[in-house]
């Protein structure tokens, strides 16, 4: 009889303990459960999300057998919309729920512990609007918001640019960054890349080649690239030609700058006419001396290097060769240039190019 009482007391104690610990027991088993997806899934969090909404999204994605398990573990971890990080994530098959939620948790760097970086590539862009469009294709950032931030007076003043020169901030390349990058963090990243490129040696070269600012170097590079985007071997020679004109106080007389004066939809015409040279525009280098206010496109960094290390010669004229080679004839005198230009114009007429 005594033994029966003892066993009864033991069972009551065990039952009471199990009752009191039921929450922790449930939490233990929930945290040891795994996702049920059979393949690696890409998962985006693009807006602040409550824990219940996160569970709904993961359930709809086919990752969870029961939403309650994730909510239980998340509540224990104190997860809510303030510390569930925006971003792009990969969910591998059979991930432990505790590990999964750790990946979504905001860390001290402002990112999710498991957040993925993406490749952000921009090249062959005419202006910052095209840069913003290409960035928005790879990231969560809105292109209009990026432009608004970039062209705000506060941002321009902070980084030392104007609306005309801010395109020189961007060096075409592929960059790794988080998918939820903000306009502020994107521009800050580009400023760091700009400073890394413009090391003391390159900065010193600006004055040595006869220019005043780094923006002027990039502007000349944009003209060089507009003149020649097929044959890189000509870049140093064309750069030397335009530097000769700058240093001699001559008009640059670059046809691509005339096209930049036109509305964006009309800048791809093949021929430039005398009437184009009469358009009053600060980028009209047949009318206004010196380097234009800013770049006419965003040139690759290798073209900037070609300007900084331009070929030394006496050429001050260039004209496309009358063929489809993409090469140019270079001249030191106007008479020689006119001969080349007449031959080229006749060839254009023969080809029916207007």
mmCIF file of C-alpha atoms in Angstrom, residues 126-315:
data_model
loop_
_atom_site.group_PDB
_atom_site.id
_atom_site.type_symbol
_atom_site.label_atom_id
_atom_site.label_comp_id
_atom_site.label_asym_id
_atom_site.label_seq_id
_atom_site.Cartn_x
_atom_site.Cartn_y
_atom_site.Cartn_z
ATOM 1 C CA UNK A 126 24.695 57.249 -71.138
ATOM 2 C CA UNK A 127 23.765 58.845 -67.828
ATOM 3 C CA UNK A 128 22.836 58.302 -64.195
ATOM 4 C CA UNK A 129 19.249 57.486 -65.171
ATOM 5 C CA UNK A 130 20.428 54.428 -67.069
ATOM 6 C CA UNK A 131 22.705 53.474 -64.165
ATOM 7 C CA UNK A 132 19.739 53.644 -61.782
ATOM 8 C CA UNK A 133 17.661 51.524 -64.138
ATOM 9 C CA UNK A 134 20.281 48.781 -64.320
ATOM 10 C CA UNK A 135 20.836 48.792 -60.551
ATOM 11 C CA UNK A 136 17.093 48.439 -59.989
ATOM 12 C CA UNK A 137 17.085 45.319 -62.180
ATOM 13 C CA UNK A 138 19.375 43.546 -59.695
ATOM 14 C CA UNK A 139 18.332 45.065 -56.368
ATOM 15 C CA UNK A 140 15.252 46.022 -54.398
ATOM 16 C CA UNK A 141 16.076 49.740 -54.735
ATOM 17 C CA UNK A 142 13.621 51.810 -56.761
ATOM 18 C CA UNK A 143 15.300 53.644 -59.663
ATOM 19 C CA UNK A 144 13.253 56.826 -59.169
ATOM 20 C CA UNK A 145 14.095 56.931 -55.463
ATOM 21 C CA UNK A 146 17.765 56.386 -56.277
ATOM 22 C CA UNK A 147 17.740 59.286 -58.761
ATOM 23 C CA UNK A 148 15.894 61.558 -56.323
ATOM 24 C CA UNK A 149 18.477 60.859 -53.640
ATOM 25 C CA UNK A 150 21.456 61.126 -55.994
ATOM 26 C CA UNK A 151 20.400 64.453 -57.524
ATOM 27 C CA UNK A 152 19.300 66.075 -54.269
ATOM 28 C CA UNK A 153 21.302 69.164 -53.351
ATOM 29 C CA UNK A 154 22.285 67.543 -50.049
ATOM 30 C CA UNK A 155 23.817 64.506 -51.751
ATOM 31 C CA UNK A 156 25.549 66.521 -54.470
ATOM 32 C CA UNK A 157 27.039 68.909 -51.918
ATOM 33 C CA UNK A 158 28.095 66.085 -49.629
ATOM 34 C CA UNK A 159 30.042 64.268 -52.339
ATOM 35 C CA UNK A 160 31.237 67.380 -54.176
ATOM 36 C CA UNK A 161 29.447 66.984 -57.525
ATOM 37 C CA UNK A 162 26.965 68.905 -59.639
ATOM 38 C CA UNK A 163 24.107 67.470 -61.703
ATOM 39 C CA UNK A 164 26.399 67.749 -64.735
ATOM 40 C CA UNK A 165 29.392 65.984 -63.118
ATOM 41 C CA UNK A 166 27.731 63.403 -60.848
ATOM 42 C CA UNK A 167 27.969 60.796 -63.611
ATOM 43 C CA UNK A 168 31.730 60.782 -63.050
ATOM 44 C CA UNK A 169 31.103 59.114 -59.687
ATOM 45 C CA UNK A 170 30.220 55.821 -61.385
ATOM 46 C CA UNK A 171 32.800 53.381 -62.704
ATOM 47 C CA UNK A 172 31.152 50.711 -64.878
ATOM 48 C CA UNK A 173 31.787 47.276 -63.409
ATOM 49 C CA UNK A 174 30.149 44.383 -61.579
ATOM 50 C CA UNK A 175 29.784 44.917 -57.843
ATOM 51 C CA UNK A 176 28.713 42.554 -55.069
ATOM 52 C CA UNK A 177 26.183 44.041 -52.668
ATOM 53 C CA UNK A 178 23.095 43.113 -50.722
ATOM 54 C CA UNK A 179 19.794 42.899 -52.582
ATOM 55 C CA UNK A 180 18.092 45.307 -50.163
ATOM 56 C CA UNK A 181 20.680 48.046 -50.724
ATOM 57 C CA UNK A 182 19.272 51.536 -50.110
ATOM 58 C CA UNK A 183 19.931 54.635 -52.229
ATOM 59 C CA UNK A 184 22.114 55.978 -49.424
ATOM 60 C CA UNK A 185 24.221 52.844 -49.071
ATOM 61 C CA UNK A 186 24.523 52.387 -52.848
ATOM 62 C CA UNK A 187 25.844 55.914 -53.417
ATOM 63 C CA UNK A 188 28.160 55.544 -50.418
ATOM 64 C CA UNK A 189 29.527 52.318 -51.928
ATOM 65 C CA UNK A 190 30.098 54.027 -55.286
ATOM 66 C CA UNK A 191 31.895 56.880 -53.517
ATOM 67 C CA UNK A 192 34.240 54.364 -51.891
ATOM 68 C CA UNK A 193 34.946 52.751 -55.277
ATOM 69 C CA UNK A 194 35.567 56.212 -56.741
ATOM 70 C CA UNK A 195 38.079 57.074 -54.018
ATOM 71 C CA UNK A 196 39.773 53.704 -54.429
ATOM 72 C CA UNK A 197 40.193 54.313 -58.169
ATOM 73 C CA UNK A 198 41.369 57.887 -57.749
ATOM 74 C CA UNK A 199 44.499 57.047 -55.782
ATOM 75 C CA UNK A 200 47.234 59.673 -55.243
ATOM 76 C CA UNK A 201 49.067 58.645 -58.418
ATOM 77 C CA UNK A 202 46.018 59.142 -60.644
ATOM 78 C CA UNK A 203 45.092 62.392 -58.903
ATOM 79 C CA UNK A 204 48.607 63.714 -59.546
ATOM 80 C CA UNK A 205 48.307 62.828 -63.232
ATOM 81 C CA UNK A 206 45.325 65.182 -63.679
ATOM 82 C CA UNK A 207 47.462 68.322 -63.498
ATOM 83 C CA UNK A 208 50.323 66.682 -65.378
ATOM 84 C CA UNK A 209 48.183 66.166 -68.483
ATOM 85 C CA UNK A 210 46.884 69.743 -68.360
ATOM 86 C CA UNK A 211 43.448 69.279 -66.825
ATOM 87 C CA UNK A 212 42.041 70.783 -63.632
ATOM 88 C CA UNK A 213 39.782 68.149 -62.071
ATOM 89 C CA UNK A 214 39.051 64.448 -62.074
ATOM 90 C CA UNK A 215 35.630 65.236 -63.572
ATOM 91 C CA UNK A 216 37.364 66.870 -66.546
ATOM 92 C CA UNK A 217 39.389 63.679 -67.065
ATOM 93 C CA UNK A 218 36.221 61.577 -67.092
ATOM 94 C CA UNK A 219 34.519 64.065 -69.413
ATOM 95 C CA UNK A 220 37.374 63.795 -71.914
ATOM 96 C CA UNK A 221 37.227 60.008 -71.511
ATOM 97 C CA UNK A 222 33.513 60.096 -72.330
ATOM 98 C CA UNK A 223 34.263 61.958 -75.564
ATOM 99 C CA UNK A 224 37.038 59.499 -76.436
ATOM 100 C CA UNK A 225 34.684 56.553 -75.881
ATOM 101 C CA UNK A 226 31.903 58.223 -77.871
ATOM 102 C CA UNK A 227 34.350 58.660 -80.740
ATOM 103 C CA UNK A 228 35.715 55.118 -80.473
ATOM 104 C CA UNK A 229 33.967 52.236 -78.708
ATOM 105 C CA UNK A 230 35.198 49.434 -80.990
ATOM 106 C CA UNK A 231 38.990 49.744 -81.141
ATOM 107 C CA UNK A 232 40.573 50.282 -77.700
ATOM 108 C CA UNK A 233 44.011 50.638 -79.300
ATOM 109 C CA UNK A 234 42.975 54.102 -80.521
ATOM 110 C CA UNK A 235 41.970 55.418 -77.094
ATOM 111 C CA UNK A 236 45.386 56.801 -76.057
ATOM 112 C CA UNK A 237 45.820 58.518 -79.454
ATOM 113 C CA UNK A 238 42.373 60.121 -79.438
ATOM 114 C CA UNK A 239 42.903 61.168 -75.828
ATOM 115 C CA UNK A 240 46.202 62.802 -76.803
ATOM 116 C CA UNK A 241 44.450 64.664 -79.633
ATOM 117 C CA UNK A 242 41.844 66.207 -77.335
ATOM 118 C CA UNK A 243 44.438 67.048 -74.695
ATOM 119 C CA UNK A 244 46.453 68.804 -77.413
ATOM 120 C CA UNK A 245 43.409 70.916 -78.192
ATOM 121 C CA UNK A 246 42.744 71.700 -74.533
ATOM 122 C CA UNK A 247 46.350 72.669 -73.866
ATOM 123 C CA UNK A 248 46.515 74.839 -77.006
ATOM 124 C CA UNK A 249 43.286 76.639 -76.139
ATOM 125 C CA UNK A 250 41.497 75.263 -79.201
ATOM 126 C CA UNK A 251 37.838 74.339 -79.505
ATOM 127 C CA UNK A 252 37.462 70.572 -79.039
ATOM 128 C CA UNK A 253 35.113 70.343 -82.057
ATOM 129 C CA UNK A 254 33.854 66.902 -81.135
ATOM 130 C CA UNK A 255 30.838 65.650 -83.083
ATOM 131 C CA UNK A 256 29.525 63.420 -80.252
ATOM 132 C CA UNK A 257 29.141 66.487 -78.029
ATOM 133 C CA UNK A 258 26.810 67.982 -80.651
ATOM 134 C CA UNK A 259 24.674 64.852 -80.504
ATOM 135 C CA UNK A 260 24.517 65.184 -76.716
ATOM 136 C CA UNK A 261 22.787 68.538 -77.254
ATOM 137 C CA UNK A 262 19.902 66.715 -78.909
ATOM 138 C CA UNK A 263 16.968 65.075 -77.067
ATOM 139 C CA UNK A 264 17.891 61.543 -75.878
ATOM 140 C CA UNK A 265 15.919 59.850 -78.647
ATOM 141 C CA UNK A 266 17.856 61.668 -81.375
ATOM 142 C CA UNK A 267 21.431 61.097 -80.209
ATOM 143 C CA UNK A 268 22.157 58.044 -82.348
ATOM 144 C CA UNK A 269 22.154 59.686 -85.766
ATOM 145 C CA UNK A 270 25.135 58.666 -87.883
ATOM 146 C CA UNK A 271 25.955 62.008 -89.484
ATOM 147 C CA UNK A 272 26.510 65.464 -88.036
ATOM 148 C CA UNK A 273 25.646 68.486 -90.183
ATOM 149 C CA UNK A 274 26.685 72.152 -90.109
ATOM 150 C CA UNK A 275 23.262 73.074 -88.729
ATOM 151 C CA UNK A 276 24.049 70.942 -85.651
ATOM 152 C CA UNK A 277 27.119 73.082 -84.991
ATOM 153 C CA UNK A 278 24.936 76.186 -84.610
ATOM 154 C CA UNK A 279 22.854 74.869 -81.719
ATOM 155 C CA UNK A 280 23.481 76.978 -78.611
ATOM 156 C CA UNK A 281 24.228 74.348 -75.982
ATOM 157 C CA UNK A 282 26.972 74.271 -73.319
ATOM 158 C CA UNK A 283 28.060 70.890 -74.702
ATOM 159 C CA UNK A 284 28.514 72.300 -78.222
ATOM 160 C CA UNK A 285 32.313 72.121 -78.463
ATOM 161 C CA UNK A 286 32.204 73.879 -81.844
ATOM 162 C CA UNK A 287 30.801 76.917 -80.033
ATOM 163 C CA UNK A 288 32.118 76.806 -76.469
ATOM 164 C CA UNK A 289 35.826 76.406 -75.621
ATOM 165 C CA UNK A 290 37.306 74.122 -73.005
ATOM 166 C CA UNK A 291 36.037 70.885 -71.512
ATOM 167 C CA UNK A 292 32.211 70.510 -71.478
ATOM 168 C CA UNK A 293 30.339 70.801 -68.146
ATOM 169 C CA UNK A 294 30.268 67.031 -67.624
ATOM 170 C CA UNK A 295 30.547 63.645 -69.325
ATOM 171 C CA UNK A 296 28.367 62.866 -72.330
ATOM 172 C CA UNK A 297 28.249 59.214 -71.249
ATOM 173 C CA UNK A 298 29.677 57.093 -68.442
ATOM 174 C CA UNK A 299 32.968 55.698 -69.797
ATOM 175 C CA UNK A 300 34.739 52.485 -68.729
ATOM 176 C CA UNK A 301 37.637 52.959 -66.315
ATOM 177 C CA UNK A 302 40.082 51.750 -68.980
ATOM 178 C CA UNK A 303 39.218 54.772 -71.107
ATOM 179 C CA UNK A 304 39.904 57.029 -68.121
ATOM 180 C CA UNK A 305 43.279 55.314 -67.828
ATOM 181 C CA UNK A 306 43.892 56.006 -71.520
ATOM 182 C CA UNK A 307 43.330 59.717 -70.913
ATOM 183 C CA UNK A 308 45.643 59.746 -67.903
ATOM 184 C CA UNK A 309 48.280 57.991 -70.013
ATOM 185 C CA UNK A 310 47.515 59.617 -73.349
ATOM 186 C CA UNK A 311 49.807 59.201 -76.318
ATOM 187 C CA UNK A 312 52.089 62.183 -76.941
ATOM 188 C CA UNK A 313 51.889 63.435 -80.542
ATOM 189 C CA UNK A 314 50.951 66.544 -82.533
ATOM 190 C CA UNK A 315 47.605 65.406 -83.942
#
